């Protein structure tokens, strides 16, 4: 609802005052930082020049003071950068809250805080407790969780602003209705090459995820377009604000691929925070598995299926199944139970090591350790016992123990041994074994099992410095992968987000992500069932693909009907039509083979680019890509292209769903 002319004048006057205060603050801080840096440099020079005259205590004190001053300067610089970022658009919303004592508070929300000379709050950081009122409540009874306990009262007014280049373009009062004016305006805009922040349109169900600090693990199941990735990134920004001493280097995001990493790279910097550490599960596999030159990427693994290059589907399904975990555990228990040192040996013609003693240590004294860690511990024990506490002979003893034992530390041999053992439900063919033995690249499905076996036998690496782990596109990680992740980051908190309906792995599918609560204790499972991406027409169509009825479209109807095509000759005309209307157009195919053929056909006629599993960035204006690379991305308009040579099969409806739900405004389907 538009505000009155009088209110608009008051808001314009306030904006002028805030901008002046902001300019003055930036100017003063610039001077202060310059002077602080000069003083710091002089202090460091003084310490250096007088170092020889200082005793140890004085030197330690000087270094501590130097570090303290350096941190103060860094904090000032960081705040200066945040203020500079909001200099043209200082705030985006405000609320008036009246507490139970009838005291009123006028709260303006921005990306960072600003105080006046008397330390009064002029702008509140959107992450501060009182700002949750804006996201969580309609006008009426309201409350927020302050550090001293809950504060109850009434929300008198909610107001949103559109400020650009230091000018107030509009202001309006709203409720929490999901079709509020600013949200609909944002949803109607064209998409960008990179994801943007949603701090001014965060919805209540999203805010509940963002601000949750009670639960150690959040498992968020959200439909396509529900804002899962945006919620994850805003949650990271909130945690950096909320949790003492948490830094961006303490947070790790598991990303599906480099394209996705590049796509989300602007959000945290827009919110005034540094980007976190990022990795893929393939990065972990490549680090752990040193027995091969490289590990097949996940996207190439599933791409082979859709390109019809797989001849042993049931065997791969077994290797991807949850049941194989139990089978491998039984196999490794049997391997360890049968492992024995079979003969005594003498080291350096002096020290005799007896097999019975070693076997007792191996199976009793050190039985709680991973198996090959037991061998290392025993070797170190003999070295220290025989060489006056020195471990210099540890490697010698380890080699001699292994040389006189029934087992070898050959992970390839141990791995293949499972597939010829009675514990394996589907035996490997001779062809499969020979290919594995000669290959320098380990297949993705084998790499998961190989890494798990290696972790069980020698211990999983422990990442103690990572305090928060975020996993997006969670449906593409198997239960085994989560077991491995939980062992590596065993003291970390987790935010896990995904949608089982967007599963692109043809060999593995969850019924529900809630099953992960069995791995991650102190978990809370949350559902996000509103989609903000696509028009109601597109959502109605995509619901029918999977028979869904719980998906709610928030975007207002654009009265743009879906177009169904059977004539491939219309493709270029459709692309030209969409390019005139929208900033981004994607042609999404079933597989990479068809994407490559279309690209070759169109590249001399149109300014088109192509995405494949090796791409690291892309231009969204016009792109062709396979459906399994499209997940997590969105485009103004989408052409889902298939023909008689690349039809979606009945068991590939999830893949088709992923392709169609990439569209925001308009969808054309070829079949």
XYZ file of C-alpha atoms in Angstrom:
671
model
C 0.000 0.000 0.000
C 1.482 3.357 -1.054
C 2.205 5.794 1.761
C 0.778 9.289 2.053
C 2.470 12.333 0.539
C 3.313 13.648 4.002
C 4.927 10.319 5.001
C 6.875 10.297 1.750
C 8.274 13.765 2.482
C 9.337 12.641 5.956
C 11.010 9.539 4.539
C 12.868 11.613 1.926
C 14.077 13.982 4.653
C 15.235 11.076 6.795
C 17.100 9.548 3.866
C 18.949 12.843 3.324
C 19.954 12.917 6.991
C 21.116 9.301 6.937
C 23.137 9.823 3.746
C 24.873 12.870 5.270
C 25.679 10.927 8.437
C 26.941 8.048 6.304
C 29.160 10.352 4.209
C 30.568 12.001 7.326
C 31.208 8.621 8.919
C 33.043 7.318 5.852
C 35.161 10.464 5.614
C 36.121 10.328 9.291
C 36.835 6.614 9.173
C 39.074 7.105 6.135
C 41.163 9.587 8.106
C 41.181 7.382 11.224
C 42.300 4.302 9.322
C 45.097 6.236 7.592
C 46.341 7.596 10.939
C 46.066 4.196 12.614
C 48.099 2.586 9.842
C 50.802 5.254 10.207
C 50.960 4.708 13.985
C 51.099 0.948 13.476
C 53.952 1.280 10.984
C 55.876 3.561 13.367
C 55.318 1.123 16.240
C 56.559 -1.833 14.179
C 59.627 0.159 13.128
C 60.339 1.132 16.741
C 60.051 -2.503 17.849
C 62.373 -3.638 15.058
C 64.979 -0.951 15.808
C 65.007 -1.716 19.535
C 64.595 -5.483 19.402
C 68.127 -6.232 20.651
C 67.611 -4.080 23.718
C 64.405 -5.859 24.730
C 64.239 -8.891 26.934
C 61.922 -11.816 26.088
C 59.018 -10.467 28.155
C 59.213 -7.013 26.568
C 59.422 -8.512 23.094
C 56.388 -10.728 23.697
C 54.427 -7.752 24.996
C 55.418 -5.652 21.978
C 54.334 -8.416 19.586
C 51.012 -8.826 21.414
C 50.347 -5.067 21.232
C 51.282 -5.082 17.568
C 48.868 -7.938 16.819
C 46.102 -6.212 18.797
C 46.525 -2.953 16.858
C 46.650 -4.826 13.542
C 43.347 -6.564 14.340
C 41.752 -3.227 15.293
C 42.774 -1.767 11.941
C 41.419 -4.808 10.088
C 38.082 -4.514 11.901
C 37.850 -0.812 11.017
C 38.696 -1.559 7.394
C 36.058 -4.278 7.277
C 33.363 -1.980 8.677
C 34.463 0.811 6.319
C 33.973 -1.541 3.353
C 30.484 -2.456 4.559
C 29.487 1.196 4.996
C 30.906 2.041 1.581
C 28.822 -0.741 0.075
C 25.572 0.807 1.393
C 26.470 4.446 0.680
C 23.964 4.692 -2.196
C 21.278 2.424 -0.737
C 21.547 2.513 3.063
C 18.399 0.582 4.031
C 15.527 -1.341 2.463
C 12.822 -1.615 5.137
C 11.648 -0.380 8.517
C 9.324 -1.449 11.304
C 7.747 0.336 14.245
C 7.539 -1.926 17.278
C 5.801 -1.162 20.569
C 6.837 -3.281 23.546
C 4.662 -4.236 26.500
C 5.737 -1.073 28.339
C 4.315 0.989 25.444
C 7.788 2.150 24.385
C 8.103 2.470 20.616
C 11.139 1.616 18.525
C 11.658 2.701 14.927
C 13.943 0.155 13.291
C 15.490 0.620 9.826
C 17.016 -2.484 8.244
C 20.188 -2.417 6.127
C 23.062 -4.685 5.149
C 25.074 -3.328 8.078
C 24.532 -1.083 11.087
C 25.064 2.658 11.473
C 25.080 4.623 14.761
C 25.013 8.379 15.377
C 27.415 10.319 17.579
C 25.480 9.309 20.677
C 25.665 5.632 19.654
C 21.973 5.592 18.832
C 20.917 3.041 16.192
C 20.228 4.760 12.871
C 20.355 1.558 10.805
C 20.189 -1.969 12.180
C 21.992 -4.889 10.582
C 19.271 -7.096 9.042
C 20.639 -10.001 11.082
C 20.122 -8.359 14.475
C 17.430 -9.957 16.687
C 14.917 -7.107 16.484
C 14.989 -7.209 12.667
C 13.403 -10.657 12.697
C 10.126 -8.791 13.329
C 10.143 -7.647 9.709
C 10.492 -11.159 8.343
C 8.318 -13.095 10.780
C 5.219 -11.048 11.603
C 2.291 -9.186 10.180
C 1.097 -5.963 11.761
C -0.266 -6.969 15.167
C 1.064 -9.072 18.075
C 4.767 -9.829 17.635
C 7.901 -10.844 19.518
C 11.610 -11.318 18.991
C 14.348 -13.208 20.810
C 16.692 -10.667 22.415
C 19.936 -11.732 24.152
C 18.237 -11.195 27.516
C 15.141 -13.206 26.599
C 11.991 -12.839 24.478
C 10.567 -9.337 23.973
C 6.818 -9.206 23.324
C 4.714 -6.392 21.972
C 2.963 -5.205 18.820
C 4.183 -4.516 15.320
C 2.640 -1.138 14.478
C 3.976 -0.715 10.956
C 6.023 -2.465 8.268
C 7.446 -0.392 5.446
C 9.643 -1.165 2.442
C 11.736 1.181 0.322
C 13.119 1.238 -3.152
C 16.270 3.374 -3.044
C 18.606 3.705 -6.006
C 21.590 6.033 -6.357
C 20.708 7.830 -3.123
C 17.163 8.619 -4.291
C 13.953 7.290 -2.708
C 12.006 5.989 -5.701
C 9.099 4.525 -3.726
C 7.948 3.511 -0.270
C 4.967 1.420 0.740
C 3.510 -0.286 3.774
C 2.870 -4.015 3.573
C 1.816 -7.082 5.532
C 3.387 -10.512 5.492
C 1.235 -11.523 2.536
C 3.281 -13.590 0.169
C 2.136 -11.521 -2.786
C 3.388 -8.236 -1.342
C 4.332 -5.535 -3.813
C 8.130 -5.635 -3.578
C 8.309 -9.432 -3.700
C 6.197 -9.519 -6.846
C 8.324 -6.774 -8.396
C 11.497 -8.738 -7.661
C 9.995 -11.961 -9.023
C 8.981 -10.180 -12.216
C 12.511 -8.997 -12.994
C 14.815 -10.834 -15.374
C 17.477 -13.150 -14.016
C 21.171 -12.268 -13.852
C 24.344 -14.092 -14.801
C 24.982 -14.566 -11.087
C 22.680 -15.134 -8.127
C 21.794 -12.025 -6.121
C 20.912 -11.577 -2.463
C 17.254 -11.692 -1.351
C 17.697 -9.841 1.929
C 14.740 -7.506 1.260
C 12.305 -10.296 0.317
C 13.162 -13.153 2.684
C 9.948 -14.959 3.598
C 8.992 -16.316 7.007
C 9.591 -19.986 6.200
C 12.998 -19.065 4.772
C 13.844 -16.870 7.767
C 13.137 -19.779 10.114
C 15.946 -21.689 8.423
C 18.315 -18.729 8.183
C 18.138 -17.823 11.895
C 18.073 -21.315 13.409
C 20.977 -21.725 15.832
C 19.319 -24.269 18.130
C 19.813 -27.387 16.028
C 23.209 -28.897 15.201
C 21.995 -30.114 11.814
C 19.269 -28.714 9.572
C 17.944 -30.983 6.817
C 15.979 -28.756 4.459
C 13.796 -30.304 1.763
C 12.675 -27.604 -0.639
C 10.916 -27.799 -3.969
C 12.402 -26.309 -7.127
C 12.471 -22.523 -6.861
C 11.916 -22.402 -3.089
C 15.162 -20.485 -2.610
C 17.208 -23.265 -0.986
C 20.556 -21.979 -2.202
C 19.733 -18.358 -1.364
C 18.583 -19.457 2.084
C 21.841 -21.374 2.600
C 23.968 -18.350 1.696
C 21.936 -15.934 3.824
C 22.139 -18.443 6.656
C 25.932 -18.384 6.351
C 25.871 -14.571 6.557
C 23.643 -14.789 9.634
C 25.884 -17.354 11.357
C 28.944 -15.171 10.714
C 27.096 -12.357 12.476
C 25.676 -14.464 15.289
C 28.428 -16.908 16.299
C 31.417 -15.474 18.119
C 34.793 -15.846 16.353
C 33.247 -17.672 13.387
C 34.945 -16.633 10.147
C 34.422 -17.464 6.483
C 37.415 -19.808 6.690
C 35.567 -21.898 9.281
C 32.722 -22.651 6.847
C 32.800 -25.114 3.961
C 30.281 -25.369 1.135
C 30.010 -28.618 -0.809
C 29.115 -27.434 -4.307
C 27.909 -29.693 -7.150
C 30.315 -28.236 -9.720
C 32.411 -25.203 -10.657
C 29.571 -23.665 -12.695
C 27.402 -23.566 -9.590
C 30.258 -22.180 -7.477
C 30.735 -19.319 -9.933
C 26.980 -18.682 -10.119
C 26.650 -18.112 -6.341
C 29.940 -16.248 -5.905
C 28.441 -12.743 -5.578
C 25.872 -13.322 -2.833
C 28.059 -13.263 0.287
C 30.158 -10.293 -0.908
C 26.883 -8.423 -1.608
C 25.934 -9.115 2.012
C 29.279 -7.733 3.195
C 30.911 -11.091 3.958
C 33.854 -12.922 2.420
C 33.154 -16.035 0.391
C 33.617 -19.246 2.337
C 35.760 -22.249 1.533
C 34.218 -24.331 -1.241
C 34.841 -27.841 -2.465
C 33.223 -30.733 -4.297
C 33.055 -34.336 -3.176
C 35.269 -35.149 -6.146
C 37.960 -32.913 -4.649
C 37.896 -35.052 -1.502
C 38.019 -38.285 -3.512
C 40.969 -37.006 -5.561
C 42.857 -36.148 -2.377
C 42.237 -39.493 -0.656
C 42.620 -41.825 -3.646
C 46.286 -41.631 -4.645
C 46.338 -45.050 -6.323
C 44.898 -43.574 -9.539
C 45.803 -40.540 -11.623
C 42.307 -39.076 -11.352
C 38.704 -39.689 -10.313
C 35.789 -39.608 -12.740
C 33.602 -36.523 -11.980
C 30.005 -37.104 -10.908
C 28.626 -35.254 -13.936
C 30.588 -37.449 -16.338
C 29.422 -40.538 -14.458
C 25.731 -39.727 -14.913
C 26.348 -38.257 -18.360
C 27.433 -41.715 -19.580
C 24.054 -43.134 -18.609
C 22.078 -40.525 -20.525
C 24.414 -40.937 -23.499
C 23.686 -44.705 -23.446
C 27.303 -45.706 -22.800
C 26.583 -48.120 -19.937
C 26.353 -51.895 -20.423
C 26.105 -53.142 -16.824
C 23.414 -50.996 -15.194
C 22.380 -53.475 -12.471
C 25.985 -53.837 -11.293
C 26.367 -50.039 -11.029
C 23.044 -49.779 -9.177
C 24.343 -52.304 -6.666
C 27.569 -50.326 -6.211
C 25.492 -47.178 -5.622
C 23.031 -48.870 -3.263
C 22.799 -48.491 0.499
C 22.862 -52.288 0.871
C 26.441 -52.561 -0.337
C 27.614 -50.632 2.742
C 26.574 -53.529 4.962
C 28.185 -56.037 2.585
C 31.485 -54.131 2.577
C 31.449 -53.807 6.366
C 31.095 -57.605 6.673
C 33.902 -58.122 4.137
C 36.276 -55.751 5.961
C 35.444 -57.311 9.347
C 36.355 -60.690 7.849
C 39.559 -59.250 6.320
C 40.633 -57.867 9.711
C 39.647 -61.007 11.633
C 41.810 -63.183 9.354
C 44.785 -60.776 9.333
C 47.737 -62.317 11.164
C 51.462 -61.984 11.492
C 52.514 -65.492 10.498
C 56.200 -65.674 11.526
C 58.629 -64.159 14.020
C 61.452 -61.916 12.824
C 64.621 -60.358 14.178
C 65.465 -56.723 13.545
C 69.120 -55.698 13.251
C 70.108 -59.247 14.327
C 69.352 -58.211 17.901
C 65.680 -57.589 18.596
C 63.248 -60.451 18.049
C 59.595 -59.684 17.414
C 57.223 -62.562 18.150
C 54.133 -63.158 16.048
C 51.903 -64.085 19.005
C 52.712 -60.837 20.746
C 52.048 -58.786 17.602
C 48.763 -60.598 16.924
C 47.631 -59.964 20.487
C 48.386 -56.259 20.097
C 46.728 -56.252 16.680
C 43.452 -57.862 17.734
C 43.126 -56.980 21.409
C 45.195 -54.105 22.799
C 44.701 -51.794 19.797
C 41.410 -53.178 18.481
C 39.647 -49.803 18.752
C 41.989 -48.241 16.180
C 41.555 -48.485 12.385
C 43.369 -51.613 11.220
C 46.426 -50.149 9.476
C 46.765 -47.537 12.224
C 47.159 -50.488 14.590
C 50.111 -51.713 12.518
C 51.728 -48.248 12.664
C 51.164 -48.030 16.416
C 52.728 -51.468 16.972
C 55.733 -50.558 14.797
C 56.230 -47.336 16.760
C 55.929 -49.256 20.035
C 58.790 -51.635 19.106
C 60.960 -48.798 17.828
C 60.561 -46.815 21.048
C 61.085 -49.919 23.220
C 64.312 -50.935 21.475
C 65.794 -47.502 20.673
C 65.424 -45.543 23.910
C 62.085 -43.906 23.111
C 62.967 -43.005 19.521
C 60.564 -43.714 16.659
C 63.347 -43.618 14.069
C 62.908 -47.322 13.292
C 59.121 -47.188 12.979
C 59.135 -47.598 9.185
C 61.583 -50.501 9.440
C 59.389 -52.343 11.918
C 56.247 -51.623 9.900
C 57.805 -53.110 6.765
C 59.034 -56.188 8.615
C 55.639 -56.764 10.236
C 53.935 -56.492 6.847
C 56.520 -58.768 5.187
C 55.821 -61.453 7.768
C 52.027 -61.219 7.722
C 49.131 -62.746 5.820
C 47.857 -59.329 4.657
C 49.185 -56.543 2.453
C 48.400 -52.852 2.377
C 47.288 -52.966 -1.251
C 43.981 -51.131 -1.517
C 43.395 -52.081 -5.140
C 43.761 -55.744 -4.241
C 41.549 -55.355 -1.152
C 38.925 -53.528 -3.227
C 38.813 -56.173 -5.968
C 38.793 -58.882 -3.317
C 35.357 -57.751 -2.204
C 33.828 -58.288 -5.660
C 35.021 -61.905 -5.741
C 34.114 -62.589 -2.107
C 30.971 -64.324 -0.786
C 29.921 -61.020 0.788
C 29.329 -59.387 -2.602
C 25.745 -59.720 -3.915
C 26.641 -59.154 -7.590
C 30.041 -60.484 -8.663
C 32.285 -58.434 -10.928
C 32.778 -59.753 -14.451
C 36.287 -60.596 -15.637
C 35.889 -57.679 -18.027
C 35.151 -55.277 -15.151
C 38.155 -56.496 -13.136
C 40.561 -56.152 -16.074
C 39.306 -52.650 -16.853
C 39.740 -51.626 -13.211
C 43.277 -53.058 -13.047
C 44.536 -51.265 -16.162
C 42.671 -47.969 -15.801
C 44.441 -44.844 -14.582
C 41.083 -43.191 -13.855
C 38.832 -44.687 -11.205
C 35.116 -44.609 -11.999
C 32.920 -42.460 -9.755
C 30.877 -45.359 -8.379
C 34.080 -47.281 -7.572
C 35.731 -44.208 -6.049
C 33.036 -43.881 -3.374
C 33.482 -47.502 -2.281
C 37.276 -47.322 -2.554
C 37.424 -44.203 -0.350
C 35.096 -45.785 2.191
C 37.176 -48.990 2.411
C 40.351 -46.953 2.757
C 38.783 -44.809 5.467
C 37.600 -47.830 7.451
C 41.014 -49.519 7.271
C 43.306 -46.554 7.948
C 40.986 -43.922 9.421
C 39.120 -41.047 7.831
C 40.824 -37.645 7.741
C 39.547 -35.312 10.462
C 38.840 -31.671 9.611
C 38.817 -30.038 13.040
C 38.983 -26.441 11.766
C 35.668 -26.544 9.884
C 32.828 -25.526 12.215
C 29.967 -25.264 9.715
C 29.347 -27.430 6.627
C 26.758 -26.564 3.979
C 25.723 -29.205 1.428
C 23.555 -28.044 -1.475
C 21.836 -30.318 -4.004
C 21.777 -32.879 -1.192
C 19.739 -35.406 -3.192
C 22.793 -36.082 -5.380
C 24.846 -37.458 -2.472
C 24.336 -41.093 -1.522
C 23.892 -42.316 2.041
C 27.462 -43.633 1.879
C 28.766 -40.170 1.024
C 27.018 -38.715 4.054
C 28.550 -41.441 6.231
C 31.995 -40.428 4.976
C 31.286 -36.698 5.415
C 30.013 -37.247 8.972
C 33.248 -39.028 9.888
C 35.485 -36.335 8.384
C 33.601 -33.397 9.923
C 32.520 -35.152 13.079
C 32.364 -32.039 15.262
C 30.854 -29.688 12.670
C 27.332 -28.335 12.365
C 25.535 -29.051 9.092
C 23.031 -27.340 6.837
C 21.846 -29.853 4.223
C 19.511 -28.693 1.446
C 17.976 -30.604 -1.423
C 14.911 -31.866 -3.269
C 14.374 -35.571 -3.953
C 12.232 -34.593 -6.947
C 15.319 -33.105 -8.600
C 17.361 -36.306 -8.443
C 19.500 -36.624 -11.560
C 21.399 -39.761 -10.549
C 19.703 -42.591 -12.482
C 21.122 -45.205 -10.117
C 20.124 -43.762 -6.749
C 17.104 -41.957 -5.285
C 15.875 -41.039 -1.798
C 12.258 -41.320 -0.794
C 12.955 -38.505 1.669
C 16.023 -36.664 2.910
C 14.725 -37.144 6.452
C 16.563 -40.492 6.497
C 19.783 -38.506 6.981
C 18.707 -37.772 10.549
C 19.952 -41.317 11.247
C 23.499 -40.153 10.507
C 23.439 -36.598 11.829
C 22.255 -36.417 15.414
C 20.399 -33.422 16.881
C 18.795 -32.877 13.478
C 15.735 -30.903 12.494
C 13.946 -31.625 9.211
C 12.267 -28.656 7.496
C 10.047 -28.426 4.407
C 9.950 -25.471 1.965
C 6.870 -25.900 -0.241
C 6.505 -22.486 -1.869
C 8.204 -21.758 -5.164
C 9.214 -18.238 -6.072
C 10.905 -18.954 -9.398
C 8.357 -19.993 -11.981
C 5.001 -18.701 -13.146
C 1.825 -20.575 -12.093
C 1.485 -21.869 -15.655
C 4.939 -23.454 -15.528
C 4.368 -24.865 -12.035
C 1.057 -26.408 -13.069
C 2.812 -28.198 -15.936
C 5.824 -29.362 -13.876
C 3.544 -30.632 -11.095
C 1.912 -32.943 -13.638
C 5.286 -34.391 -14.657
C 5.758 -35.943 -11.197
C 2.170 -35.970 -9.971
C 2.820 -33.345 -7.281
C 0.011 -31.466 -5.568
C 1.758 -29.723 -2.664
C 3.730 -27.186 -4.691
C 2.502 -23.601 -4.291
C 3.458 -20.940 -6.862
C 3.958 -17.454 -5.380
C 4.635 -15.543 -8.570
C 1.535 -13.855 -9.988
C 0.268 -15.214 -13.272
C 1.915 -13.767 -16.337
C -0.754 -15.232 -18.601
C 1.974 -16.701 -20.774
C 0.833 -20.164 -21.825
C 3.282 -23.002 -22.302
C 4.090 -23.783 -25.904
C 4.369 -27.400 -27.011
C 6.239 -28.125 -30.241
C 6.688 -31.186 -32.392
C 8.273 -29.403 -35.369
C 12.037 -28.970 -34.838
C 12.213 -26.452 -37.685
C 10.681 -23.841 -35.336
C 13.674 -23.889 -32.968
C 15.557 -20.884 -34.348
C 12.336 -18.847 -34.599
C 11.557 -19.669 -30.961
C 15.059 -18.689 -29.856
C 14.814 -15.365 -31.714
C 11.390 -14.708 -30.173
C 12.660 -15.355 -26.627
C 15.859 -13.329 -27.115
C 13.785 -10.260 -27.925
C 11.672 -10.667 -24.761
C 14.215 -11.788 -22.172
C 17.782 -11.335 -20.972
C 18.506 -15.057 -20.708
C 17.500 -18.034 -22.850
C 18.502 -21.663 -22.205
C 18.080 -24.580 -24.579
C 18.106 -27.636 -22.325
C 18.593 -31.106 -23.802
C 18.319 -34.600 -22.338
C 22.032 -35.380 -22.748
C 25.380 -33.844 -23.645
C 25.458 -35.510 -27.056
C 22.312 -33.692 -28.191
C 23.573 -30.444 -26.626
C 26.791 -30.690 -28.633
C 24.896 -31.422 -31.867
C 22.592 -28.438 -31.358
C 25.516 -26.193 -30.540
C 27.288 -27.161 -33.766
C 24.068 -26.555 -35.677
C 23.387 -23.135 -34.137
C 26.789 -21.576 -33.385
C 27.200 -19.982 -36.837
C 23.645 -18.606 -36.803
C 23.319 -17.367 -33.231
C 25.639 -16.027 -30.456
C 25.218 -19.202 -28.430
C 27.501 -20.836 -25.859
C 27.528 -24.400 -24.543
C 27.932 -25.797 -21.049
C 29.575 -29.152 -20.421
C 31.001 -30.878 -17.345
C 34.335 -29.060 -17.793
C 32.843 -25.558 -17.912
C 33.733 -23.170 -15.096
C 31.628 -20.146 -16.075
C 29.074 -19.182 -18.692
C 27.026 -16.403 -20.238
C 23.293 -16.802 -19.625
C 22.166 -14.709 -22.610
C 21.894 -17.788 -24.825
C 23.213 -21.169 -23.789
C 22.655 -24.830 -24.612
C 23.275 -27.439 -21.931
C 22.193 -30.937 -20.830
C 19.511 -31.131 -18.136
C 21.760 -32.668 -15.491
C 24.036 -29.596 -15.613
C 21.101 -27.185 -15.310
C 20.079 -27.970 -11.744
C 20.614 -25.074 -9.365
C 20.479 -22.573 -12.231
C 17.567 -20.457 -13.482
C 16.791 -18.606 -16.697
C 14.155 -16.106 -17.824
C 13.072 -18.479 -20.564
C 13.768 -22.114 -21.371
C 13.369 -24.347 -24.389
C 13.328 -27.992 -23.317
C 14.408 -29.747 -26.487
C 14.083 -33.425 -27.309
C 13.520 -35.296 -30.533
C 13.158 -38.904 -31.682
C 16.864 -39.512 -30.969
C 16.861 -38.013 -27.461
C 13.460 -38.621 -25.888
C 12.989 -38.578 -22.127
C 12.144 -42.097 -20.969
C 9.410 -42.912 -18.450
C 11.986 -43.403 -15.680
C 13.595 -40.037 -16.472
C 10.724 -37.817 -15.353
C 12.860 -36.308 -12.596
C 15.367 -35.178 -15.205
C 12.581 -33.616 -17.285
C 11.257 -31.937 -14.129
C 14.701 -30.406 -13.482
C 14.859 -29.082 -17.050
C 11.403 -27.491 -16.994
C 11.695 -25.921 -13.531
C 14.693 -23.835 -14.651
C 12.267 -21.438 -16.394
C 11.100 -18.280 -14.633
C 8.770 -16.620 -17.135
C 8.324 -18.721 -20.256
C 8.723 -22.369 -21.224
C 8.652 -24.022 -24.647
C 8.722 -27.822 -24.752
C 9.806 -29.782 -27.826
C 8.960 -33.464 -27.997
